[in-house]
Structures are given as structure tokens and as C-alpha cells.
mmCIF file of C-alpha atoms in Angstrom:
data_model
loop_
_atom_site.group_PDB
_atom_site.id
_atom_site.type_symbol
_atom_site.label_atom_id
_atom_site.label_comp_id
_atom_site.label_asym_id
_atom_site.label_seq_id
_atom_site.Cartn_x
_atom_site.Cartn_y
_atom_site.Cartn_z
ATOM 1 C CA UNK A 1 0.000 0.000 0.000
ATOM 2 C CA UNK A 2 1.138 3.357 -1.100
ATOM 3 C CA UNK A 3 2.263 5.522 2.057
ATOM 4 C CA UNK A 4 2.955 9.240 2.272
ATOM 5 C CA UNK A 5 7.244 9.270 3.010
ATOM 6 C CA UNK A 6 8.595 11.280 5.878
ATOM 7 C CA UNK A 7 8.734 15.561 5.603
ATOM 8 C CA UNK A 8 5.480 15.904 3.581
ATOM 9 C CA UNK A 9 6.750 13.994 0.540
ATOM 10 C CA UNK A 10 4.413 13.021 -2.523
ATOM 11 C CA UNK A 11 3.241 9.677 -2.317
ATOM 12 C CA UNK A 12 5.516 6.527 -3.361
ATOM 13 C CA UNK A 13 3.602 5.822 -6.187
ATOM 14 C CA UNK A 14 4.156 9.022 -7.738
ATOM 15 C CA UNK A 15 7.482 10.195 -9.672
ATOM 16 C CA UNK A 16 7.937 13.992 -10.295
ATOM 17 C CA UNK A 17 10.272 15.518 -12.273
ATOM 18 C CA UNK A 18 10.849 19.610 -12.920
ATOM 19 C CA UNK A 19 7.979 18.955 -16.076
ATOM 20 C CA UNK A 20 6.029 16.704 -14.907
ATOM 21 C CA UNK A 21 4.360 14.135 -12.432
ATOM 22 C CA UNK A 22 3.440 10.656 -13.408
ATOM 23 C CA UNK A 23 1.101 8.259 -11.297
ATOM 24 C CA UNK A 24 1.342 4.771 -11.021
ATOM 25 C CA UNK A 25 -1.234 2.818 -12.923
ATOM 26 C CA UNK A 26 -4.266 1.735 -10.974
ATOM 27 C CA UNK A 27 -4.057 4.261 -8.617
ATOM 28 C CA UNK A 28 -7.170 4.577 -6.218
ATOM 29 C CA UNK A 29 -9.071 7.463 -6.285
ATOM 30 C CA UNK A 30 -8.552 8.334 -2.508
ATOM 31 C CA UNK A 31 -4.935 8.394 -3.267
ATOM 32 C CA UNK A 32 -5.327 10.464 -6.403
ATOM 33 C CA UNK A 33 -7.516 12.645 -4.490
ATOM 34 C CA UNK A 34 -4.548 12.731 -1.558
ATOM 35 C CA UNK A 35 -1.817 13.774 -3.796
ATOM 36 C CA UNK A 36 -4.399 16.899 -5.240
ATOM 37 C CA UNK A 37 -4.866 17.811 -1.404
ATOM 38 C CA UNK A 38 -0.724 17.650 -1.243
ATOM 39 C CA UNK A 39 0.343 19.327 -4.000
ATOM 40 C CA UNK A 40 -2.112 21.965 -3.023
ATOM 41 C CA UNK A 41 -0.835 22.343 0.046
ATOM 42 C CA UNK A 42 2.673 22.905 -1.387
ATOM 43 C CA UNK A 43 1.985 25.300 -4.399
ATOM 44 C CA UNK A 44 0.164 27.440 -1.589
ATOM 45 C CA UNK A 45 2.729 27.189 1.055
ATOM 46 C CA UNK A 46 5.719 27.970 -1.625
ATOM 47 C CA UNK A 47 4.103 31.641 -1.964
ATOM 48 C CA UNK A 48 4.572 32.364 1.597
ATOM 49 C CA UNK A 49 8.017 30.534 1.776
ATOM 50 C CA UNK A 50 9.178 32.650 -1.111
ATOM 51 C CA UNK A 51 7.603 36.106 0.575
ATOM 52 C CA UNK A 52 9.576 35.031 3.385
ATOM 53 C CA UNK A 53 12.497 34.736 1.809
ATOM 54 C CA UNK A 54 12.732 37.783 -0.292
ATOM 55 C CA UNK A 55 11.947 39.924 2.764
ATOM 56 C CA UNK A 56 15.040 37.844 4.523
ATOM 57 C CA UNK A 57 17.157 39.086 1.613
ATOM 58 C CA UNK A 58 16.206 42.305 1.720
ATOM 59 C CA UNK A 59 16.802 42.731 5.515
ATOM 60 C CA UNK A 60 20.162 40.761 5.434
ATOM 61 C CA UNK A 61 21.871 41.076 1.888
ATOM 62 C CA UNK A 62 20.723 44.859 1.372
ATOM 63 C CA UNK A 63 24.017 45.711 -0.532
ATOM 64 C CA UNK A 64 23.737 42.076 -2.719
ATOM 65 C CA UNK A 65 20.031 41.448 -2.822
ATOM 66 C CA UNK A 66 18.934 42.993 -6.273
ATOM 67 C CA UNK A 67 22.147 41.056 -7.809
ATOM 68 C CA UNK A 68 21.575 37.987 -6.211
ATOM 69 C CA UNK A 69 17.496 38.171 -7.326
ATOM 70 C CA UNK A 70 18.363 38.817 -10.721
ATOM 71 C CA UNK A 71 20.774 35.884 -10.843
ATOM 72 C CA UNK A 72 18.828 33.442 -9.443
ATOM 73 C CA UNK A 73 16.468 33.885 -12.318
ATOM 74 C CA UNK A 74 13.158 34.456 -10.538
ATOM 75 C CA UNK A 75 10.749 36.588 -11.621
ATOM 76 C CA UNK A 76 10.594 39.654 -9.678
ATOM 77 C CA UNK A 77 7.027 40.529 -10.171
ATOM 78 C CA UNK A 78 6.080 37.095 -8.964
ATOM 79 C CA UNK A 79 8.346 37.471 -5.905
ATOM 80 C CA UNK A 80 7.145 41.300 -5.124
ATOM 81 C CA UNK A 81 3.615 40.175 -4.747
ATOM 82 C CA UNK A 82 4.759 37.659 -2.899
ATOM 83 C CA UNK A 83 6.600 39.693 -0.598
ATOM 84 C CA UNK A 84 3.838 42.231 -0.426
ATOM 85 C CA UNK A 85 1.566 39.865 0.786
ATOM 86 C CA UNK A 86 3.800 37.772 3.204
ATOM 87 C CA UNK A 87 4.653 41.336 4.512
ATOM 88 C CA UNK A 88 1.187 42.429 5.507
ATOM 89 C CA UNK A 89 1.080 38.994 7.510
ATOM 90 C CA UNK A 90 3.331 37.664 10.186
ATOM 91 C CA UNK A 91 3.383 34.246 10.309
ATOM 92 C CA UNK A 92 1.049 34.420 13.821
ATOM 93 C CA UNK A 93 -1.497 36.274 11.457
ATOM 94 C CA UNK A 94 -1.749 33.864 8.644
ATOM 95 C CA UNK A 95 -4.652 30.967 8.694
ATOM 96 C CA UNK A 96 -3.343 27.587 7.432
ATOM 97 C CA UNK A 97 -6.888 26.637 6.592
ATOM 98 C CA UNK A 98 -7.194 29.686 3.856
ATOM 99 C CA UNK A 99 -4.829 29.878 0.920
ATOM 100 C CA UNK A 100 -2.632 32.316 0.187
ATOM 101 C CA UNK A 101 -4.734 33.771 -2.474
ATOM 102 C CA UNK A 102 -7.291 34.522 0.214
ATOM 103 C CA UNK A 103 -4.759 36.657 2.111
ATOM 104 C CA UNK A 104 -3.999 38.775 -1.156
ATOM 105 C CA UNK A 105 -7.186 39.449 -1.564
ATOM 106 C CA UNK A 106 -7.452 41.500 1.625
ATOM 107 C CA UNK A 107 -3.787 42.777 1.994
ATOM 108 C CA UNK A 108 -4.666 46.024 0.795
ATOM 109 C CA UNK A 109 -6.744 46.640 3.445
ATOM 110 C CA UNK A 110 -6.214 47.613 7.310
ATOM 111 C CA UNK A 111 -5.082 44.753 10.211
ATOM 112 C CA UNK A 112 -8.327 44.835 11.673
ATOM 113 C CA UNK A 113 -10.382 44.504 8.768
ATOM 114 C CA UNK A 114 -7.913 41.604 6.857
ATOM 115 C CA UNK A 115 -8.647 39.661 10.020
ATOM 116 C CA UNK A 116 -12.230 40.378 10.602
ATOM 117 C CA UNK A 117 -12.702 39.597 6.367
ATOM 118 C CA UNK A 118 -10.441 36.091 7.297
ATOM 119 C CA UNK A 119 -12.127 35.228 9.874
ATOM 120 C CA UNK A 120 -15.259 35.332 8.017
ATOM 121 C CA UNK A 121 -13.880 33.242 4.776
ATOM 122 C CA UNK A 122 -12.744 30.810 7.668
ATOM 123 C CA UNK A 123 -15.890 30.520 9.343
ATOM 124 C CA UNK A 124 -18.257 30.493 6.263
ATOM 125 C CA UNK A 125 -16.003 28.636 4.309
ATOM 126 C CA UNK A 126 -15.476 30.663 1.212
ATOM 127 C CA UNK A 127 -13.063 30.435 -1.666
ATOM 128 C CA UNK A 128 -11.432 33.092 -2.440
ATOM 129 C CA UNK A 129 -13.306 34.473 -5.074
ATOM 130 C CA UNK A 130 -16.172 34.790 -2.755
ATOM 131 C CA UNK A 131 -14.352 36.444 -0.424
ATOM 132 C CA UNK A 132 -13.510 38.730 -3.213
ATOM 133 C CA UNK A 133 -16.855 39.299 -4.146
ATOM 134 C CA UNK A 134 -18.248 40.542 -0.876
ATOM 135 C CA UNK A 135 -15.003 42.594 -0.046
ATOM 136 C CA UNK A 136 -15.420 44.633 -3.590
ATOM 137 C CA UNK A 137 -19.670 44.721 -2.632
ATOM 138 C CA UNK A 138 -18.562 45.900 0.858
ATOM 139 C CA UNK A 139 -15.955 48.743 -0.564
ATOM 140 C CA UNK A 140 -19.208 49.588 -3.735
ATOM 141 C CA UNK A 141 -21.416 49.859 -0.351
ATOM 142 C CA UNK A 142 -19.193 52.421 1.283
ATOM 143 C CA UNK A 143 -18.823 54.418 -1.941
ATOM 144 C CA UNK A 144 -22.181 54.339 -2.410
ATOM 145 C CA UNK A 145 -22.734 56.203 1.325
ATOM 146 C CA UNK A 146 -22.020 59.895 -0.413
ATOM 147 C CA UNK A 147 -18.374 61.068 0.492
ATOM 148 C CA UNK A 148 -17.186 64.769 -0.647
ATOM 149 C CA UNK A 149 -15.198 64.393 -3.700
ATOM 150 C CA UNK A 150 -11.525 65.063 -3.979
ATOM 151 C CA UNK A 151 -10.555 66.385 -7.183
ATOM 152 C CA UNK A 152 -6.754 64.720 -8.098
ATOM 153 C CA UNK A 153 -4.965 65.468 -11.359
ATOM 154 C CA UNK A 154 -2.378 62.662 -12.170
ATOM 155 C CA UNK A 155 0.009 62.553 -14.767
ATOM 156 C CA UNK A 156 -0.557 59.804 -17.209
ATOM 157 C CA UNK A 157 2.535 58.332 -16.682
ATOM 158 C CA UNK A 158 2.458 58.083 -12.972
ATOM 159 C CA UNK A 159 -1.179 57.063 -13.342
ATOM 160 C CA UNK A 160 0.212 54.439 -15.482
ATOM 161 C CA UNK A 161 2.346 53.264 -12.776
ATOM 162 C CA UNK A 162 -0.806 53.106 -10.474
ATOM 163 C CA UNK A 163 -2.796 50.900 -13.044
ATOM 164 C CA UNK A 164 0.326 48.180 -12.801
ATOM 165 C CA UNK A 165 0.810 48.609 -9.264
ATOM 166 C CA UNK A 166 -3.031 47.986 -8.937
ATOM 167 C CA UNK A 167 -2.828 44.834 -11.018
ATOM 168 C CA UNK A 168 0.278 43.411 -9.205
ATOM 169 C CA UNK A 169 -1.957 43.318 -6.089
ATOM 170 C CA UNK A 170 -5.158 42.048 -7.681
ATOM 171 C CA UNK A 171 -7.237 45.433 -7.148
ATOM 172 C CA UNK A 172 -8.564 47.465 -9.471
ATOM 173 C CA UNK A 173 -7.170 51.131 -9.498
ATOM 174 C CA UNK A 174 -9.331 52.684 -7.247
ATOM 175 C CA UNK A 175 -9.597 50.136 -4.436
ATOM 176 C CA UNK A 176 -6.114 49.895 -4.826
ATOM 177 C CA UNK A 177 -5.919 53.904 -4.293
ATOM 178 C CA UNK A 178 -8.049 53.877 -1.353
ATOM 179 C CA UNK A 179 -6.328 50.959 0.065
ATOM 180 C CA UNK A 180 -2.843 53.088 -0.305
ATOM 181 C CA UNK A 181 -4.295 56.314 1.316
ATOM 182 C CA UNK A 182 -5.875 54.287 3.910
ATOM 183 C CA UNK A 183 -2.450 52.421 4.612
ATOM 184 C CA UNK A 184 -0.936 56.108 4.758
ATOM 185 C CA UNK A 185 -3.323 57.318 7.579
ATOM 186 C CA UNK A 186 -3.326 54.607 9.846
ATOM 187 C CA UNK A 187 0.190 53.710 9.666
ATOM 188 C CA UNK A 188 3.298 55.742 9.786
ATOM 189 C CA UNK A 189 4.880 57.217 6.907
ATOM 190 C CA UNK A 190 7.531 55.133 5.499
ATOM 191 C CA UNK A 191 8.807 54.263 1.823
ATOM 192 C CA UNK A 192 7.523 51.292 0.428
ATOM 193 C CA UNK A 193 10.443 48.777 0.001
ATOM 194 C CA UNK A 194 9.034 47.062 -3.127
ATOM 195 C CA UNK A 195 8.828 49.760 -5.475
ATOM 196 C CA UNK A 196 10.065 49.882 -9.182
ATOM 197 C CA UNK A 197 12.588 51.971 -8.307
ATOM 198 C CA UNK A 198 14.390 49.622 -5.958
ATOM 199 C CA UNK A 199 15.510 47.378 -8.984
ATOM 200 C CA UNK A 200 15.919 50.083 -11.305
ATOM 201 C CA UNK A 201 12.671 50.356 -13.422
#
């Protein structure tokens, strides 16, 4: 009988290579179903491992960091989001029984509120696109209330930079905006270590 081996391993009766996975033949379906649940498990833990680790870089390597990222190959977009995310989360903060993906989805938004929105995906048991759903209904809802406007003039290019920004974390632009200024007046001011400019964009 096909066991699971030691550190969280795929099963025995399954090879992998860098391009590709191949199951032994007759496989049962609680098995199959197993090595799903597995490989889950460590696609979604590998986004907060590699958060982790480009934050470590960054706080130890500061003088070698963008070299060493842009020798190992990796793509930095990937690994910013990553890092974004894993960054608005210690590890005491994150729930094992959402995915990563849930997380993003509510980085944007203040400490209280991320938890409060997790604790609800936990409880109900929503994927994340639900929990997307009702956090963009809930942010439509509070636009709706009426709010004075504030009149902004942007340069195209630096709303340009916005709109990628925006996209990188999985908002659109103005949620994205509002989760910024919101970020700005709770927290203190401090540059934002992920920026373009850090690697020379």
C-alpha cells in the first residue's frame, strides 16, 4: 500500500520531475484525491516561503540582494507580490486553513479589517473568489454612502504606474488607491520597500 514518506513527501507511487508528475497505474481514487490535497498544500505554502524569503534578503543582503534576485532567475514581479503579501502577515497572522490567495485578496486593506474579512472566509467557508466578491460589494457599499469628492490630477505616466501597481496586487485602481491612502493614515509614513525603483525600473 502506497504511504505518504517522511517531511510531507508526494506519495511513493508518484514520480515527479521539474515537467512533470506521473502516477502509477491503478491508482485509487482516494490516493489520487490525496496527492491533489498535497500538491495543493505545497503550491500554496511555496508563496509564503518565497515572501519570506525575499523579505530575509532584503533585511540581510541589502548591498547584494537585487544582484543575487536577478541571478537566481526568478521573476521579480512574482516574488514582489509575494513579498507584499507575506509582509502584511506575520506568520502568527496567517490561517493555514485559507490559501494564500485569500490573504492577497485582503492585503490592501487595514489589520483589523484583513482579520475580521479572514475570519469570516474561515468561518463560512469561502473560496477566495467569494471572499472577493463581498469585499469589492462591501468597498461599492461604502462608496455608495455619499463622500465629498476630492478632485486629483495625475500625470498619465504616474497614473500608469498606479494601473500596474493595482494589477500586481489584484485590485482594481481605485480600491487599490483607497487601500494606499488608507495604509498612509493609519500607519506611519515610510517608503515602500518594493517599489520599481528599488531594482531600477
Amino acid at each position: 500500500m502506497a504511504r505518504e514518506r517522511e517531511h510531507g513527501t508526494l506519495d511513493v507511487r508518484a514520480a515527479t520531475r521539474r515537467t512533470a508528475l506521473t502516477l502509477s497505474p491503478g491508482l485509487p481514487l482516494a490516493q489520487w484525491r490525496h496527492l491533489g490535497r498535497q500538491m495543493f498544500v505545497v503550491t500554496d505554502s511555496s508563496a509564503w516561503w518565497l515572501g519570506d524569503w525575499l523579505i530575509y534578503g532584503r533585511r540581510e543582503y541589502p548591498d547584494r540582494y537585487r544582484r543575487a534576485l536577478t541571478e537566481s532567475g526568478l521573476d521579480y514581479q512574482t516574488l514582489r507580490n509575494y513579498a507584499w503579501v507575506a509582509g502584511k502577515f506575520e506568520p502568527s497572522r496567517r490561517r493555514a486553513r485559507l490559501s494564500f490567495q485569500h490573504h492577497a485578496e485582503v492585503a490592501g486593506i487595514p489589520p483589523d479589517e484583513q482579520d475580521e474579512w479572514l475570519a469570516r472566509a474561515e468561518r463560512e467557508g469561502w473560496s477566495r473568489n467569494e471572499l472577493r466578491r463581498r469585499v469589492r460589494a462591501h468597498r461599492r457599499d461604502d462608496r455608495a454612502l455619499p463622500h465629498p469628492l476630492v478632485p486629483l490630477r495625475v500625470p498619465s505616466d504616474r497614473r500608469v504606474r498606479w494601473q500596474r501597481a493595482a494589477e500586481a496586487a489584484g485590485l482594481d485602481l481605485m480600491d487599490w488607491i483607497v487601500s494606499r491612502l488608507d495604509e498612509a493614515a493609519g500607519e506611519p509614513a515610510h517608503p515602500d520597500p518594493w517599489t520599481d525603483a528599488d531594482i531600477g525600473a
